[in-house]
Short mmCIF file of C-alpha atoms in Angstrom, two decimals:
data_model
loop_
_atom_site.label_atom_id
_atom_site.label_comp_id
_atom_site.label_asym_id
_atom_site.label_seq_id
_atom_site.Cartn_x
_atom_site.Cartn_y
_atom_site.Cartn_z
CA UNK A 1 27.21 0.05 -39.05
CA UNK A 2 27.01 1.20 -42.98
CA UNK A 3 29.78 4.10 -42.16
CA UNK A 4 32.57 2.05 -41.24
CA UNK A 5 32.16 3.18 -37.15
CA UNK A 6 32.50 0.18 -34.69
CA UNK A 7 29.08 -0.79 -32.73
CA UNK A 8 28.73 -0.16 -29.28
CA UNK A 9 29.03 -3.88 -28.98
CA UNK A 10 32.15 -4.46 -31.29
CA UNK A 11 33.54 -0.94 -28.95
CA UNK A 12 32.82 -3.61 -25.63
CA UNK A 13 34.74 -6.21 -26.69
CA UNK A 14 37.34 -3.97 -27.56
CA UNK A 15 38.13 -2.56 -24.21
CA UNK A 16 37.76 -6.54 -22.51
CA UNK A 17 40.74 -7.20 -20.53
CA UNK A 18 41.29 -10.99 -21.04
CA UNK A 19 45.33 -10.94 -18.96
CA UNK A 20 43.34 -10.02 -16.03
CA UNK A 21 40.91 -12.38 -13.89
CA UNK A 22 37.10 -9.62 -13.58
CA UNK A 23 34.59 -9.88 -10.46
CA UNK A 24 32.30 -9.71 -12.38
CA UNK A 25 33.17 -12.86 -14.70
CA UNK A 26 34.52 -15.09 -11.50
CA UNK A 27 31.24 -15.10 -10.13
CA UNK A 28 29.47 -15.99 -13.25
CA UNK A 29 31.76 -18.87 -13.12
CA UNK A 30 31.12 -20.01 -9.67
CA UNK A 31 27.30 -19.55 -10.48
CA UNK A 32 27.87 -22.12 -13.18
CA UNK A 33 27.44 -19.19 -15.76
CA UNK A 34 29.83 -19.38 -19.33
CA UNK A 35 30.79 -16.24 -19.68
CA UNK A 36 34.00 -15.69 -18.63
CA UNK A 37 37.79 -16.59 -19.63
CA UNK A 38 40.37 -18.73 -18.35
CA UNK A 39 42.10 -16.32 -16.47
CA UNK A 40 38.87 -15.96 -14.50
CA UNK A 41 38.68 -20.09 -14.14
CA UNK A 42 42.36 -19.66 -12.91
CA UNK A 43 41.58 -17.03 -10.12
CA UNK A 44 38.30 -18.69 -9.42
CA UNK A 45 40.18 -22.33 -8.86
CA UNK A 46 42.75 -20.62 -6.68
CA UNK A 47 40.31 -18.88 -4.63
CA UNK A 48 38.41 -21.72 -4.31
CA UNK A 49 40.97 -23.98 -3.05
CA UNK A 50 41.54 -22.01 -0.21
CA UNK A 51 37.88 -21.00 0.75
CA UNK A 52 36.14 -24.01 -0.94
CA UNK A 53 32.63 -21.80 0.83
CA UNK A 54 33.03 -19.37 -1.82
CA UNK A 55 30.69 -21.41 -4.25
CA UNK A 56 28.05 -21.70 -1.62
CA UNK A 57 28.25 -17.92 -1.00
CA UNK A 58 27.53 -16.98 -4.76
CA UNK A 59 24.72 -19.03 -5.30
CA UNK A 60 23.19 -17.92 -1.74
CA UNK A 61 23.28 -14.64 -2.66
CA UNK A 62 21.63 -15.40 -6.22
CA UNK A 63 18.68 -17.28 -3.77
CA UNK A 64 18.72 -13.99 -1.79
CA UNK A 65 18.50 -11.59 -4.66
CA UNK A 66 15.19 -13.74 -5.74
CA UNK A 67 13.75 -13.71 -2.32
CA UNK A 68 14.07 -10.03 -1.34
CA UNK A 69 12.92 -9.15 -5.35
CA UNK A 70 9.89 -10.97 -4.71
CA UNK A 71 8.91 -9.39 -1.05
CA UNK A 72 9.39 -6.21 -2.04
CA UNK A 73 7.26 -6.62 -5.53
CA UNK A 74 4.53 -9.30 -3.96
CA UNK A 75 4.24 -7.73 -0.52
CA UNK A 76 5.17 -4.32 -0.51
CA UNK A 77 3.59 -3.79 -3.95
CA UNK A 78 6.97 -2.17 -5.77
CA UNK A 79 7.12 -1.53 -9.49
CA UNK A 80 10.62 0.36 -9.97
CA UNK A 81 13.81 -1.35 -9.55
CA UNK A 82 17.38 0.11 -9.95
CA UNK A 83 19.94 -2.70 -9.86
CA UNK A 84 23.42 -1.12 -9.30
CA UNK A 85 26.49 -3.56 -10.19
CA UNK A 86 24.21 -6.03 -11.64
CA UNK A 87 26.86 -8.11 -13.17
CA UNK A 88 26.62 -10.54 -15.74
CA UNK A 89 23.17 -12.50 -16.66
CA UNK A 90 22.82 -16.11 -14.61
CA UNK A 91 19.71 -17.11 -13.78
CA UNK A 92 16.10 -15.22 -12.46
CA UNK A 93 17.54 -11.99 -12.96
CA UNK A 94 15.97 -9.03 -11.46
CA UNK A 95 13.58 -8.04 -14.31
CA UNK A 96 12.89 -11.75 -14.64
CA UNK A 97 11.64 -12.24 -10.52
CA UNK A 98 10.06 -8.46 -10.15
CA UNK A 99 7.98 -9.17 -13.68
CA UNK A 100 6.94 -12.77 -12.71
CA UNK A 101 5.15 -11.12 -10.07
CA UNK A 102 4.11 -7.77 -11.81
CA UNK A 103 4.56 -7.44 -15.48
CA UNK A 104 4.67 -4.15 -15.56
CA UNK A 105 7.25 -3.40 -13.42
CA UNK A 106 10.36 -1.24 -14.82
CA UNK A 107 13.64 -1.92 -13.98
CA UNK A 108 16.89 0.22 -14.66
CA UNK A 109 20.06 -2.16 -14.38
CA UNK A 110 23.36 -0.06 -14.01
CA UNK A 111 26.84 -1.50 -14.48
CA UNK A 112 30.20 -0.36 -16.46
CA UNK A 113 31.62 -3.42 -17.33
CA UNK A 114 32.15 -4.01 -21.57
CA UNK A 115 31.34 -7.46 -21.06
CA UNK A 116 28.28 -6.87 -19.21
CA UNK A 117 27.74 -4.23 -21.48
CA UNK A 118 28.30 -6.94 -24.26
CA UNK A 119 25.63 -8.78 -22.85
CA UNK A 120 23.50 -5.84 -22.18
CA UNK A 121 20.85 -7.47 -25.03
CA UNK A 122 19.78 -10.42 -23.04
CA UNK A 123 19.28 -8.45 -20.16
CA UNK A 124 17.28 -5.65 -22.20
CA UNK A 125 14.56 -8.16 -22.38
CA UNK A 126 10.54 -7.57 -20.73
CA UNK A 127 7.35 -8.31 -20.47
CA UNK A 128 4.83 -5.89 -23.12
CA UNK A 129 3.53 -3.80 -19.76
CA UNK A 130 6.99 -3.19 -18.18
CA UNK A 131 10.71 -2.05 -19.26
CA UNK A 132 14.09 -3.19 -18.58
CA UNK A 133 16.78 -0.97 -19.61
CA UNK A 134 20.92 -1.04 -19.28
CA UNK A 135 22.53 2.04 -18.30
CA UNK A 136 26.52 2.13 -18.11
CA UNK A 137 27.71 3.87 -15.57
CA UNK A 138 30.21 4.12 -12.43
CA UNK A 139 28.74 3.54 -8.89
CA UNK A 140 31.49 6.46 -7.95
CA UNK A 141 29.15 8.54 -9.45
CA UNK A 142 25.76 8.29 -8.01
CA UNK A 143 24.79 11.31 -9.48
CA UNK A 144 24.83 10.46 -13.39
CA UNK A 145 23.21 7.10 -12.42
CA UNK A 146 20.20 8.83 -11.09
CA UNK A 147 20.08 10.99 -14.05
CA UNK A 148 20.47 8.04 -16.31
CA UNK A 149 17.71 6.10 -14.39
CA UNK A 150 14.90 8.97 -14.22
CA UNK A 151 14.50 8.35 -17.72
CA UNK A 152 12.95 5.34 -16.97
CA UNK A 153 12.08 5.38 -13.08
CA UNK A 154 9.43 7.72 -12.03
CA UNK A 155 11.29 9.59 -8.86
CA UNK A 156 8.17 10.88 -7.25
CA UNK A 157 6.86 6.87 -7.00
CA UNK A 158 8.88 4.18 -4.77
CA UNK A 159 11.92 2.43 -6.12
CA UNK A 160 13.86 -0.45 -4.90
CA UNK A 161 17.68 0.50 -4.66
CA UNK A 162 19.48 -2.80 -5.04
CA UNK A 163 23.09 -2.58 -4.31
CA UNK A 164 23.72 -6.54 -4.32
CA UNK A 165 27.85 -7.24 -3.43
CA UNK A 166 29.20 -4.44 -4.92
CA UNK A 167 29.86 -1.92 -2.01
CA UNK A 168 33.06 -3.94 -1.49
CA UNK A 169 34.50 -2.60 -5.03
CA UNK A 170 34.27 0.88 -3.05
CA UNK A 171 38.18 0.82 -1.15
CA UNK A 172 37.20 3.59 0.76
CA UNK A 173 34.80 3.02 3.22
CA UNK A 174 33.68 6.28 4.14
CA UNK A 175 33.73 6.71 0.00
CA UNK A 176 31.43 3.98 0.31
CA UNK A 177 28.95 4.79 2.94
CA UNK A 178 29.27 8.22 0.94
CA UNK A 179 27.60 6.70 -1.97
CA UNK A 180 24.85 5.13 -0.33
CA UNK A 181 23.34 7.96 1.31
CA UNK A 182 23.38 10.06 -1.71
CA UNK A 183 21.79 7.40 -3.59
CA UNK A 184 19.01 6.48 -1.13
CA UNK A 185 18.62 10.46 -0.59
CA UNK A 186 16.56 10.30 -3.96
CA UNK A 187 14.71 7.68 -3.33
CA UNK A 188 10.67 8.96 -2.39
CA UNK A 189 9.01 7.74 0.69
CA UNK A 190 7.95 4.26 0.71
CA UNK A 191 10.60 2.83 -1.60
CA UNK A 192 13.50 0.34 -0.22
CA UNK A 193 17.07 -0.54 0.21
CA UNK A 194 17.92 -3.88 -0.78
CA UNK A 195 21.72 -4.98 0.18
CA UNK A 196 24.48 -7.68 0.26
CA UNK A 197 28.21 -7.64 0.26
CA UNK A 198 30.33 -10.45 1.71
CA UNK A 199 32.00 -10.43 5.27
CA UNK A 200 35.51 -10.30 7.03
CA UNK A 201 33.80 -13.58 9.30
CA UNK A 202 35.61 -16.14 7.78
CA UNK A 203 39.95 -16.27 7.93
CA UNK A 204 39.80 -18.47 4.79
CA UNK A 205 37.97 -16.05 2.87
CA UNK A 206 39.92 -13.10 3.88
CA UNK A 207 43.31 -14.84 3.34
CA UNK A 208 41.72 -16.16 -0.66
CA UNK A 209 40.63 -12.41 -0.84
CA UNK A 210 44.01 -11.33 -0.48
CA UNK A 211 45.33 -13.57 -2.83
CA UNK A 212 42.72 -12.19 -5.57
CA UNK A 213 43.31 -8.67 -4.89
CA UNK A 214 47.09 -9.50 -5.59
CA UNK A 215 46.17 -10.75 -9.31
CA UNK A 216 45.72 -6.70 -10.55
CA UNK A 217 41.78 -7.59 -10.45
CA UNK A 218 39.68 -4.91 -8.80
CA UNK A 219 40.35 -5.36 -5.08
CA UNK A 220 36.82 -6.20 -3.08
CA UNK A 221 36.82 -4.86 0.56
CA UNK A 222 35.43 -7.74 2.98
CA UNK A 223 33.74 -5.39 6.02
CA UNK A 224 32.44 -6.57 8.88
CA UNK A 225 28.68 -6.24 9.58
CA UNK A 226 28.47 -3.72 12.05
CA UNK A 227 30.87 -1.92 9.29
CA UNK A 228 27.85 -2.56 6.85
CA UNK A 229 25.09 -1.85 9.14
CA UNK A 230 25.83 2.24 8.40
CA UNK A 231 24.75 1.75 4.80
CA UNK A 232 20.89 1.45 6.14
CA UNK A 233 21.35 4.29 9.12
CA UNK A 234 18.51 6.68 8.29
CA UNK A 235 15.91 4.02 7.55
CA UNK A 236 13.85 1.37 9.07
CA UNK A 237 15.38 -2.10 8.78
CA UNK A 238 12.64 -5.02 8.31
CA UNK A 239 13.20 -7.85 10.62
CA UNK A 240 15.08 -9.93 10.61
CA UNK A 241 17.90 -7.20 10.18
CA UNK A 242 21.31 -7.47 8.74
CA UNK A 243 21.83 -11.59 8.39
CA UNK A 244 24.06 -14.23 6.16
CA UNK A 245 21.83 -14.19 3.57
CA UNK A 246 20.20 -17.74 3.70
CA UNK A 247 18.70 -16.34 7.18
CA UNK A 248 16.96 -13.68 5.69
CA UNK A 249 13.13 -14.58 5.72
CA UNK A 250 14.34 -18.46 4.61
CA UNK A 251 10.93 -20.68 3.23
CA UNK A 252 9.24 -22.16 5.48
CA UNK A 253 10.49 -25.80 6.20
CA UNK A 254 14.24 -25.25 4.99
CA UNK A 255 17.11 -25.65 7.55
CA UNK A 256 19.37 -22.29 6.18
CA UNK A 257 23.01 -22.79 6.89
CA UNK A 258 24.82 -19.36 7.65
CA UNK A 259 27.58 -18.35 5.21
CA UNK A 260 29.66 -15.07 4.77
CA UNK A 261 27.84 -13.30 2.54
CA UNK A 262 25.30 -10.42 4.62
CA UNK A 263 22.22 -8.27 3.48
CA UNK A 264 19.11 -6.86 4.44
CA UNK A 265 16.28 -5.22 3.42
CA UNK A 266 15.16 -1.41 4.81
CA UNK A 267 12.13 0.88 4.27
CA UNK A 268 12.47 4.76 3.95
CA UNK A 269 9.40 6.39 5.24
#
């Protein structure tokens, strides 16, 4: 800028904790992704070595995201997506699955991370009929993101809330389940819920949990799926139900193997 102010983006990288491993930038590096630093490689490695599944889980989950995105747009005809915790850009992003289907589909991605918000450019990226738009903001207040989002989302037409493995950020469960109702309280008839988080059903992964949390990262809360299973109470769950996510409506001729990572989708009538 001309006056001498700092740029939002120069104001992200500012506030980038590079002493401390990030979610947000470990999973980019188990999908492959390059943005992250080594302390992130570091807590990945370690985390790794002692649930070596944890690779497998990330990149189901990215598979998941692009199959439930595509049902919801190509068979239940949805054009609004708000993507809560979206992390940092991989590969067929939301805006990039729902648009391949519909162009003009809007999309409202919501995260408060400076190096997402850093990378909040590529993201802000869409076809000429639809809109993809970045709005920083803290899931612990559901309230402000809804705000933020109706400037874009059209609240009296169905949306697809997409809280994809980010519930587990939430210590507090009832916090948690909290947040989910007041979110999906504004959604309009005929939109839909849209879900992952990773499990407590694996001792390896609980134990390499507990060694992240002890690294001063955000702590993630593995929960059990019955424990998740309250985030959809109120609507109608779509068969077939809460399942590790390469069970979840797999393509036809694939043998899905199970892994600890658990979402599904539900329909609010």
């Amino acid at each position: 800028m001309t006056d001498g102010r700092p740029t939002p983006d120069q104001e992200a990288l500012s506030k980038i904790d590079t002493t401390v491993p990030h979610s947000a930038r470990i999973w980019n590096y188990w999908m492959g992704g390059k943005d992250n630093y080594e302390v992130d490689r570091i807590a990945g490695d370690a985390y790794h070595e002692i649930a070596p599944n944890i690779e497998t889980m990330a990149k189901a989950s990215r598979v998941y995201l692009i199959r439930t995105v595509t049902f919801v747009a190509r068979e239940r005809g949805i054009r609004q997506f708000l993507d809560i915790g979206t992390g940092l850009p991989t590969y067929d992003n939301t805006h990039q699955v729902a648009q391949k289907v519909a162009p003009e589909s809007r999309i409202v991605y919501v995260d408060n991370d400076p190096l997402v918000l850093r990378h909040a450019q590529a993201l802000l990226t869409s076809t000429a009929e639809g809109v993809t738009d970045y709005v920083d903001a803290d899931l612990h207040d559901p309230e402000n993101i809804l705000e933020a989002a109706g400037k874009i989302l059209d609240f009296d037409k169905p949306v697809a809330l997409m809280l994809m493995g980010i519930l587990g950020h939430i210590q507090d469960y009832e916090e948690a389940k909290s947040i989910v109702s007041r979110l999906q309280a504004a959604l309009p008839p005929g939109s839909y819920f849209v879900h992952y988080d990773s499990t407590d059903t694996d001792e390896e992964l609980k134990r390499a949990q507990d060694g992240y949390d002890d690294t001063g990262a955000v702590p993630y809360v593995l929960r059990s799926p019955a424990q998740l299973a309250a985030y959809y109470e109120g609507l109608e769950l779509l068969e077939p139900g809460i399942v590790s996510c390469p069970l979840w409506r797999p393509e036809p001729g694939t043998s899905p193997v199970p892994t600890d990572v658990y979402g599904g989708v539900a329909y609010k009538r």
